[in-house]
Amino acid sequence: MSEGRVPGQIHDGFLPGRHGIDAYGNGGFRFGQMSHRGSILLLPSGVRAWDVSAPSAIDGPSLSPVLAEAEAIELLLIGTGADIVFLPEALRQRLKAAGIGLDTMQTGAAARTYNILMAENRKVAAALIAVP
């Protein structure tokens, strides 16, 4: 274990590798035998802490890690919390131009769908806003 690392937490905001979601709620997620309070991005390269706590904060800069891995992503699932909130057309078009399909849903549904598609070895990523 590296110095300063807390067991069971994302180290430096990143956990390499693909991991399914084991649990969600109480403001965070469990995955890869670890837990994280706050929102997360599940990318082909690994799980990242995501500094988004409301759908209104989802924008180009917040999705830049997704766009950076666009070649390895066919579908992005966005969990917008307890309610479904659709993204602005300009952002949807930006993802489409990068070759990334988009599906927006409640965070719980997005986590479950991500687990299924990841198990099928699909090129899927998820951006999940933590729910209470």
Short mmCIF file of N, CA and C in Angstrom, two decimals:
data_model
loop_
_atom_site.label_atom_id
_atom_site.label_comp_id
_atom_site.label_asym_id
_atom_site.label_seq_id
_atom_site.Cartn_x
_atom_site.Cartn_y
_atom_site.Cartn_z
N MET A 1 0.85 -1.18 0.00
CA MET A 1 0.00 0.00 0.00
C MET A 1 0.89 1.23 0.00
N SER A 2 0.56 2.20 -0.86
CA SER A 2 1.39 3.39 -0.94
C SER A 2 1.15 4.29 0.27
N GLU A 3 2.16 5.08 0.59
CA GLU A 3 2.07 5.97 1.74
C GLU A 3 0.93 6.97 1.57
N GLY A 4 0.16 7.19 2.60
CA GLY A 4 -0.92 8.16 2.55
C GLY A 4 -2.21 7.60 1.97
N ARG A 5 -2.20 6.38 1.52
CA ARG A 5 -3.40 5.80 0.92
C ARG A 5 -4.33 5.28 2.00
N VAL A 6 -5.60 5.59 1.87
CA VAL A 6 -6.60 5.09 2.81
C VAL A 6 -7.24 3.86 2.20
N PRO A 7 -7.17 2.69 2.89
CA PRO A 7 -7.78 1.48 2.34
C PRO A 7 -9.27 1.70 2.09
N GLY A 8 -9.75 1.17 0.98
CA GLY A 8 -11.16 1.26 0.68
C GLY A 8 -11.60 2.60 0.09
N GLN A 9 -10.68 3.43 -0.32
CA GLN A 9 -11.02 4.73 -0.93
C GLN A 9 -10.32 4.86 -2.28
N ILE A 10 -10.91 5.65 -3.18
CA ILE A 10 -10.23 5.96 -4.43
C ILE A 10 -8.97 6.74 -4.09
N HIS A 11 -7.84 6.35 -4.65
CA HIS A 11 -6.57 7.03 -4.40
C HIS A 11 -6.34 8.09 -5.48
N ASP A 12 -6.15 9.31 -5.08
CA ASP A 12 -5.94 10.43 -6.00
C ASP A 12 -7.10 10.56 -6.99
N GLY A 13 -8.29 10.16 -6.57
CA GLY A 13 -9.47 10.34 -7.41
C GLY A 13 -9.57 9.37 -8.58
N PHE A 14 -8.79 8.27 -8.59
CA PHE A 14 -8.79 7.35 -9.73
C PHE A 14 -8.53 5.92 -9.27
N LEU A 15 -9.31 4.98 -9.82
CA LEU A 15 -9.08 3.55 -9.60
C LEU A 15 -9.00 2.90 -10.98
N PRO A 16 -7.82 2.41 -11.40
CA PRO A 16 -7.68 1.83 -12.73
C PRO A 16 -8.54 0.58 -12.92
N GLY A 17 -8.90 0.32 -14.17
CA GLY A 17 -9.63 -0.89 -14.53
C GLY A 17 -11.13 -0.69 -14.57
N ARG A 18 -11.81 -1.68 -15.15
CA ARG A 18 -13.27 -1.64 -15.24
C ARG A 18 -13.86 -2.31 -14.01
N HIS A 19 -14.82 -1.65 -13.40
CA HIS A 19 -15.44 -2.15 -12.18
C HIS A 19 -16.94 -1.95 -12.25
N GLY A 20 -17.68 -2.96 -11.84
CA GLY A 20 -19.12 -2.82 -11.72
C GLY A 20 -19.47 -2.08 -10.44
N ILE A 21 -20.68 -1.57 -10.39
CA ILE A 21 -21.18 -0.88 -9.21
C ILE A 21 -21.79 -1.93 -8.28
N ASP A 22 -21.27 -2.05 -7.07
CA ASP A 22 -21.79 -3.00 -6.10
C ASP A 22 -22.96 -2.41 -5.31
N ALA A 23 -22.93 -1.10 -5.07
CA ALA A 23 -23.99 -0.43 -4.32
C ALA A 23 -23.92 1.07 -4.60
N TYR A 24 -25.06 1.73 -4.41
CA TYR A 24 -25.11 3.18 -4.55
C TYR A 24 -26.11 3.72 -3.55
N GLY A 25 -26.00 5.00 -3.25
CA GLY A 25 -26.88 5.65 -2.28
C GLY A 25 -26.06 6.24 -1.15
N ASN A 26 -26.73 6.89 -0.22
CA ASN A 26 -26.04 7.54 0.90
C ASN A 26 -24.93 8.46 0.43
N GLY A 27 -25.14 9.08 -0.74
CA GLY A 27 -24.18 10.06 -1.24
C GLY A 27 -22.95 9.49 -1.90
N GLY A 28 -22.97 8.20 -2.26
CA GLY A 28 -21.78 7.64 -2.88
C GLY A 28 -22.01 6.29 -3.53
N PHE A 29 -20.90 5.58 -3.78
CA PHE A 29 -20.92 4.32 -4.52
C PHE A 29 -19.91 3.35 -3.91
N ARG A 30 -20.19 2.04 -4.09
CA ARG A 30 -19.22 0.99 -3.77
C ARG A 30 -18.91 0.24 -5.05
N PHE A 31 -17.63 -0.02 -5.28
CA PHE A 31 -17.15 -0.71 -6.48
C PHE A 31 -15.72 -1.15 -6.22
N GLY A 32 -15.30 -2.23 -6.87
CA GLY A 32 -13.90 -2.67 -6.78
C GLY A 32 -13.40 -2.79 -5.36
N GLN A 33 -14.22 -3.25 -4.41
CA GLN A 33 -13.87 -3.39 -3.01
C GLN A 33 -13.49 -2.06 -2.38
N MET A 34 -14.01 -0.97 -2.95
CA MET A 34 -13.74 0.36 -2.43
C MET A 34 -15.04 1.14 -2.37
N SER A 35 -14.97 2.31 -1.77
CA SER A 35 -16.14 3.17 -1.73
C SER A 35 -15.71 4.60 -2.02
N HIS A 36 -16.68 5.37 -2.46
CA HIS A 36 -16.41 6.78 -2.76
C HIS A 36 -17.65 7.59 -2.46
N ARG A 37 -17.50 8.65 -1.70
CA ARG A 37 -18.59 9.58 -1.47
C ARG A 37 -18.53 10.65 -2.54
N GLY A 38 -19.63 10.84 -3.24
CA GLY A 38 -19.67 11.80 -4.33
C GLY A 38 -19.92 11.09 -5.65
N SER A 39 -19.95 11.87 -6.71
CA SER A 39 -20.24 11.37 -8.05
C SER A 39 -19.01 10.74 -8.68
N ILE A 40 -19.24 9.87 -9.69
CA ILE A 40 -18.13 9.16 -10.33
C ILE A 40 -18.33 9.07 -11.84
N LEU A 41 -17.20 8.91 -12.53
CA LEU A 41 -17.16 8.57 -13.95
C LEU A 41 -16.59 7.16 -14.05
N LEU A 42 -17.29 6.29 -14.76
CA LEU A 42 -16.81 4.94 -15.03
C LEU A 42 -16.38 4.90 -16.49
N LEU A 43 -15.07 4.87 -16.71
CA LEU A 43 -14.51 4.95 -18.05
C LEU A 43 -13.74 3.66 -18.37
N PRO A 44 -13.43 3.43 -19.64
CA PRO A 44 -12.63 2.25 -19.97
C PRO A 44 -11.30 2.19 -19.20
N SER A 45 -10.71 3.34 -18.90
CA SER A 45 -9.43 3.37 -18.19
C SER A 45 -9.57 3.14 -16.69
N GLY A 46 -10.76 3.40 -16.13
CA GLY A 46 -10.96 3.23 -14.70
C GLY A 46 -12.07 4.12 -14.17
N VAL A 47 -12.18 4.14 -12.85
CA VAL A 47 -13.21 4.93 -12.16
C VAL A 47 -12.57 6.20 -11.64
N ARG A 48 -13.22 7.33 -11.92
CA ARG A 48 -12.71 8.63 -11.49
C ARG A 48 -13.74 9.33 -10.61
N ALA A 49 -13.25 10.04 -9.62
CA ALA A 49 -14.12 10.95 -8.88
C ALA A 49 -14.58 12.02 -9.87
N TRP A 50 -15.85 12.43 -9.76
CA TRP A 50 -16.43 13.39 -10.71
C TRP A 50 -17.00 14.54 -9.91
N ASP A 51 -16.50 15.73 -10.12
CA ASP A 51 -16.89 16.90 -9.34
C ASP A 51 -18.20 17.50 -9.86
N VAL A 52 -19.25 16.68 -9.92
CA VAL A 52 -20.57 17.13 -10.36
C VAL A 52 -21.57 16.65 -9.31
N SER A 53 -22.37 17.56 -8.79
CA SER A 53 -23.36 17.16 -7.79
C SER A 53 -24.79 17.45 -8.22
N ALA A 54 -24.94 18.08 -9.39
CA ALA A 54 -26.28 18.39 -9.91
C ALA A 54 -26.24 18.33 -11.43
N PRO A 55 -27.34 17.93 -12.07
CA PRO A 55 -27.36 17.85 -13.53
C PRO A 55 -26.99 19.16 -14.23
N SER A 56 -27.29 20.27 -13.61
CA SER A 56 -26.97 21.57 -14.23
C SER A 56 -25.46 21.79 -14.37
N ALA A 57 -24.65 21.02 -13.64
CA ALA A 57 -23.19 21.15 -13.72
C ALA A 57 -22.58 20.26 -14.79
N ILE A 58 -23.40 19.47 -15.48
CA ILE A 58 -22.88 18.62 -16.56
C ILE A 58 -22.69 19.49 -17.79
N ASP A 59 -21.43 19.61 -18.20
CA ASP A 59 -21.10 20.44 -19.36
C ASP A 59 -19.88 19.85 -20.06
N GLY A 60 -19.40 20.54 -21.07
CA GLY A 60 -18.24 20.06 -21.82
C GLY A 60 -17.03 19.78 -20.95
N PRO A 61 -16.62 20.74 -20.11
CA PRO A 61 -15.45 20.47 -19.25
C PRO A 61 -15.65 19.29 -18.30
N SER A 62 -16.85 19.13 -17.75
CA SER A 62 -17.06 18.02 -16.81
C SER A 62 -17.03 16.67 -17.53
N LEU A 63 -17.31 16.67 -18.84
CA LEU A 63 -17.28 15.43 -19.61
C LEU A 63 -16.00 15.27 -20.43
N SER A 64 -15.02 16.14 -20.20
CA SER A 64 -13.77 16.05 -20.97
C SER A 64 -13.06 14.71 -20.79
N PRO A 65 -13.08 14.07 -19.61
CA PRO A 65 -12.47 12.73 -19.52
C PRO A 65 -13.18 11.70 -20.41
N VAL A 66 -14.49 11.84 -20.57
CA VAL A 66 -15.23 10.95 -21.46
C VAL A 66 -14.79 11.18 -22.90
N LEU A 67 -14.74 12.44 -23.31
CA LEU A 67 -14.35 12.77 -24.67
C LEU A 67 -12.91 12.34 -24.96
N ALA A 68 -12.06 12.37 -23.95
CA ALA A 68 -10.66 11.96 -24.13
C ALA A 68 -10.55 10.47 -24.44
N GLU A 69 -11.55 9.68 -24.04
CA GLU A 69 -11.54 8.24 -24.28
C GLU A 69 -12.61 7.84 -25.30
N ALA A 70 -13.01 8.78 -26.13
CA ALA A 70 -14.13 8.56 -27.07
C ALA A 70 -13.95 7.34 -27.96
N GLU A 71 -12.74 7.05 -28.39
CA GLU A 71 -12.53 5.91 -29.29
C GLU A 71 -12.89 4.57 -28.64
N ALA A 72 -12.87 4.52 -27.31
CA ALA A 72 -13.17 3.28 -26.60
C ALA A 72 -14.59 3.25 -26.03
N ILE A 73 -15.40 4.28 -26.37
CA ILE A 73 -16.75 4.39 -25.82
C ILE A 73 -17.77 4.49 -26.94
N GLU A 74 -18.74 3.59 -26.95
CA GLU A 74 -19.86 3.68 -27.90
C GLU A 74 -21.09 4.29 -27.26
N LEU A 75 -21.24 4.11 -25.94
CA LEU A 75 -22.43 4.58 -25.25
C LEU A 75 -22.05 5.16 -23.90
N LEU A 76 -22.57 6.34 -23.60
CA LEU A 76 -22.40 6.98 -22.31
C LEU A 76 -23.75 7.00 -21.61
N LEU A 77 -23.79 6.40 -20.43
CA LEU A 77 -24.98 6.45 -19.59
C LEU A 77 -24.77 7.57 -18.58
N ILE A 78 -25.73 8.46 -18.48
CA ILE A 78 -25.63 9.53 -17.50
C ILE A 78 -26.74 9.35 -16.48
N GLY A 79 -26.33 9.17 -15.24
CA GLY A 79 -27.28 9.09 -14.13
C GLY A 79 -27.40 10.47 -13.51
N THR A 80 -28.59 11.06 -13.64
CA THR A 80 -28.79 12.46 -13.24
C THR A 80 -29.36 12.61 -11.83
N GLY A 81 -29.20 11.60 -10.99
CA GLY A 81 -29.72 11.68 -9.63
C GLY A 81 -31.05 10.98 -9.51
N ALA A 82 -31.91 11.51 -8.65
CA ALA A 82 -33.22 10.89 -8.41
C ALA A 82 -34.22 11.16 -9.53
N ASP A 83 -33.98 12.21 -10.29
CA ASP A 83 -34.88 12.58 -11.39
C ASP A 83 -34.13 12.54 -12.72
N ILE A 84 -34.87 12.29 -13.78
CA ILE A 84 -34.28 12.31 -15.12
C ILE A 84 -34.22 13.76 -15.60
N VAL A 85 -33.04 14.18 -16.01
CA VAL A 85 -32.84 15.53 -16.53
C VAL A 85 -32.10 15.39 -17.86
N PHE A 86 -32.66 15.94 -18.91
CA PHE A 86 -32.04 15.82 -20.22
C PHE A 86 -30.97 16.88 -20.42
N LEU A 87 -29.93 16.51 -21.13
CA LEU A 87 -28.82 17.42 -21.38
C LEU A 87 -29.15 18.40 -22.50
N PRO A 88 -28.50 19.56 -22.49
CA PRO A 88 -28.71 20.52 -23.57
C PRO A 88 -28.32 19.93 -24.93
N GLU A 89 -29.02 20.35 -25.96
CA GLU A 89 -28.80 19.84 -27.31
C GLU A 89 -27.35 20.01 -27.76
N ALA A 90 -26.73 21.13 -27.45
CA ALA A 90 -25.35 21.37 -27.88
C ALA A 90 -24.40 20.32 -27.30
N LEU A 91 -24.62 19.94 -26.05
CA LEU A 91 -23.76 18.93 -25.43
C LEU A 91 -24.04 17.56 -26.02
N ARG A 92 -25.29 17.25 -26.28
CA ARG A 92 -25.64 15.98 -26.92
C ARG A 92 -25.00 15.88 -28.30
N GLN A 93 -25.01 16.98 -29.04
CA GLN A 93 -24.40 16.99 -30.37
C GLN A 93 -22.89 16.83 -30.29
N ARG A 94 -22.28 17.40 -29.27
CA ARG A 94 -20.83 17.27 -29.10
C ARG A 94 -20.44 15.81 -28.87
N LEU A 95 -21.23 15.10 -28.04
CA LEU A 95 -20.97 13.68 -27.82
C LEU A 95 -21.21 12.88 -29.09
N LYS A 96 -22.27 13.21 -29.80
CA LYS A 96 -22.58 12.51 -31.06
C LYS A 96 -21.46 12.69 -32.07
N ALA A 97 -20.93 13.90 -32.17
CA ALA A 97 -19.83 14.18 -33.10
C ALA A 97 -18.59 13.38 -32.75
N ALA A 98 -18.43 13.04 -31.46
CA ALA A 98 -17.30 12.23 -31.02
C ALA A 98 -17.57 10.73 -31.18
N GLY A 99 -18.76 10.39 -31.70
CA GLY A 99 -19.11 8.99 -31.92
C GLY A 99 -19.65 8.29 -30.68
N ILE A 100 -20.11 9.06 -29.71
CA ILE A 100 -20.60 8.51 -28.45
C ILE A 100 -22.13 8.65 -28.39
N GLY A 101 -22.82 7.51 -28.25
CA GLY A 101 -24.25 7.53 -28.03
C GLY A 101 -24.52 7.95 -26.59
N LEU A 102 -25.72 8.42 -26.32
CA LEU A 102 -26.05 8.95 -25.00
C LEU A 102 -27.39 8.43 -24.54
N ASP A 103 -27.45 8.04 -23.27
CA ASP A 103 -28.72 7.67 -22.64
C ASP A 103 -28.72 8.28 -21.25
N THR A 104 -29.72 9.10 -20.98
CA THR A 104 -29.84 9.78 -19.69
C THR A 104 -30.97 9.15 -18.89
N MET A 105 -30.72 8.87 -17.61
CA MET A 105 -31.72 8.23 -16.76
C MET A 105 -31.39 8.51 -15.30
N GLN A 106 -32.23 8.02 -14.39
CA GLN A 106 -31.94 8.15 -12.97
C GLN A 106 -30.65 7.39 -12.65
N THR A 107 -29.95 7.84 -11.62
CA THR A 107 -28.67 7.23 -11.28
C THR A 107 -28.77 5.73 -11.02
N GLY A 108 -29.78 5.29 -10.29
CA GLY A 108 -29.93 3.85 -10.00
C GLY A 108 -30.07 3.04 -11.27
N ALA A 109 -30.91 3.50 -12.18
CA ALA A 109 -31.10 2.80 -13.45
C ALA A 109 -29.81 2.80 -14.27
N ALA A 110 -29.10 3.91 -14.26
CA ALA A 110 -27.84 4.00 -15.00
C ALA A 110 -26.80 3.04 -14.44
N ALA A 111 -26.72 2.92 -13.12
CA ALA A 111 -25.76 2.00 -12.50
C ALA A 111 -26.09 0.56 -12.86
N ARG A 112 -27.36 0.19 -12.79
CA ARG A 112 -27.76 -1.18 -13.14
C ARG A 112 -27.51 -1.47 -14.62
N THR A 113 -27.85 -0.52 -15.49
CA THR A 113 -27.65 -0.70 -16.93
C THR A 113 -26.15 -0.81 -17.24
N TYR A 114 -25.34 0.03 -16.59
CA TYR A 114 -23.89 -0.04 -16.78
C TYR A 114 -23.37 -1.43 -16.44
N ASN A 115 -23.79 -1.97 -15.31
CA ASN A 115 -23.32 -3.30 -14.90
C ASN A 115 -23.66 -4.36 -15.94
N ILE A 116 -24.86 -4.31 -16.49
CA ILE A 116 -25.28 -5.29 -17.50
C ILE A 116 -24.44 -5.15 -18.76
N LEU A 117 -24.30 -3.93 -19.27
CA LEU A 117 -23.56 -3.71 -20.51
C LEU A 117 -22.07 -4.00 -20.34
N MET A 118 -21.52 -3.66 -19.18
CA MET A 118 -20.11 -3.97 -18.93
C MET A 118 -19.90 -5.48 -18.90
N ALA A 119 -20.83 -6.21 -18.28
CA ALA A 119 -20.73 -7.67 -18.22
C ALA A 119 -20.80 -8.28 -19.61
N GLU A 120 -21.48 -7.60 -20.54
CA GLU A 120 -21.55 -8.05 -21.94
C GLU A 120 -20.35 -7.58 -22.75
N ASN A 121 -19.37 -6.96 -22.06
CA ASN A 121 -18.15 -6.45 -22.69
C ASN A 121 -18.43 -5.38 -23.75
N ARG A 122 -19.45 -4.59 -23.52
CA ARG A 122 -19.78 -3.50 -24.43
C ARG A 122 -18.89 -2.30 -24.14
N LYS A 123 -18.75 -1.43 -25.12
CA LYS A 123 -17.93 -0.21 -24.96
C LYS A 123 -18.81 0.87 -24.32
N VAL A 124 -18.99 0.73 -23.02
CA VAL A 124 -19.89 1.60 -22.28
C VAL A 124 -19.11 2.39 -21.23
N ALA A 125 -19.58 3.59 -20.96
CA ALA A 125 -19.07 4.43 -19.88
C ALA A 125 -20.27 4.99 -19.14
N ALA A 126 -20.06 5.47 -17.93
CA ALA A 126 -21.14 6.06 -17.17
C ALA A 126 -20.65 7.26 -16.39
N ALA A 127 -21.52 8.24 -16.29
CA ALA A 127 -21.31 9.43 -15.47
C ALA A 127 -22.46 9.44 -14.48
N LEU A 128 -22.15 9.20 -13.20
CA LEU A 128 -23.19 8.99 -12.21
C LEU A 128 -23.15 10.03 -11.11
N ILE A 129 -24.24 10.77 -10.98
CA ILE A 129 -24.37 11.73 -9.90
C ILE A 129 -24.83 10.97 -8.64
N ALA A 130 -24.13 11.17 -7.54
CA ALA A 130 -24.46 10.50 -6.29
C ALA A 130 -25.86 10.90 -5.82
N VAL A 131 -26.56 9.92 -5.23
CA VAL A 131 -27.89 10.18 -4.68
C VAL A 131 -27.86 9.94 -3.17
N PRO A 132 -28.71 10.66 -2.44
CA PRO A 132 -28.74 10.50 -0.97
C PRO A 132 -29.17 9.11 -0.56
#
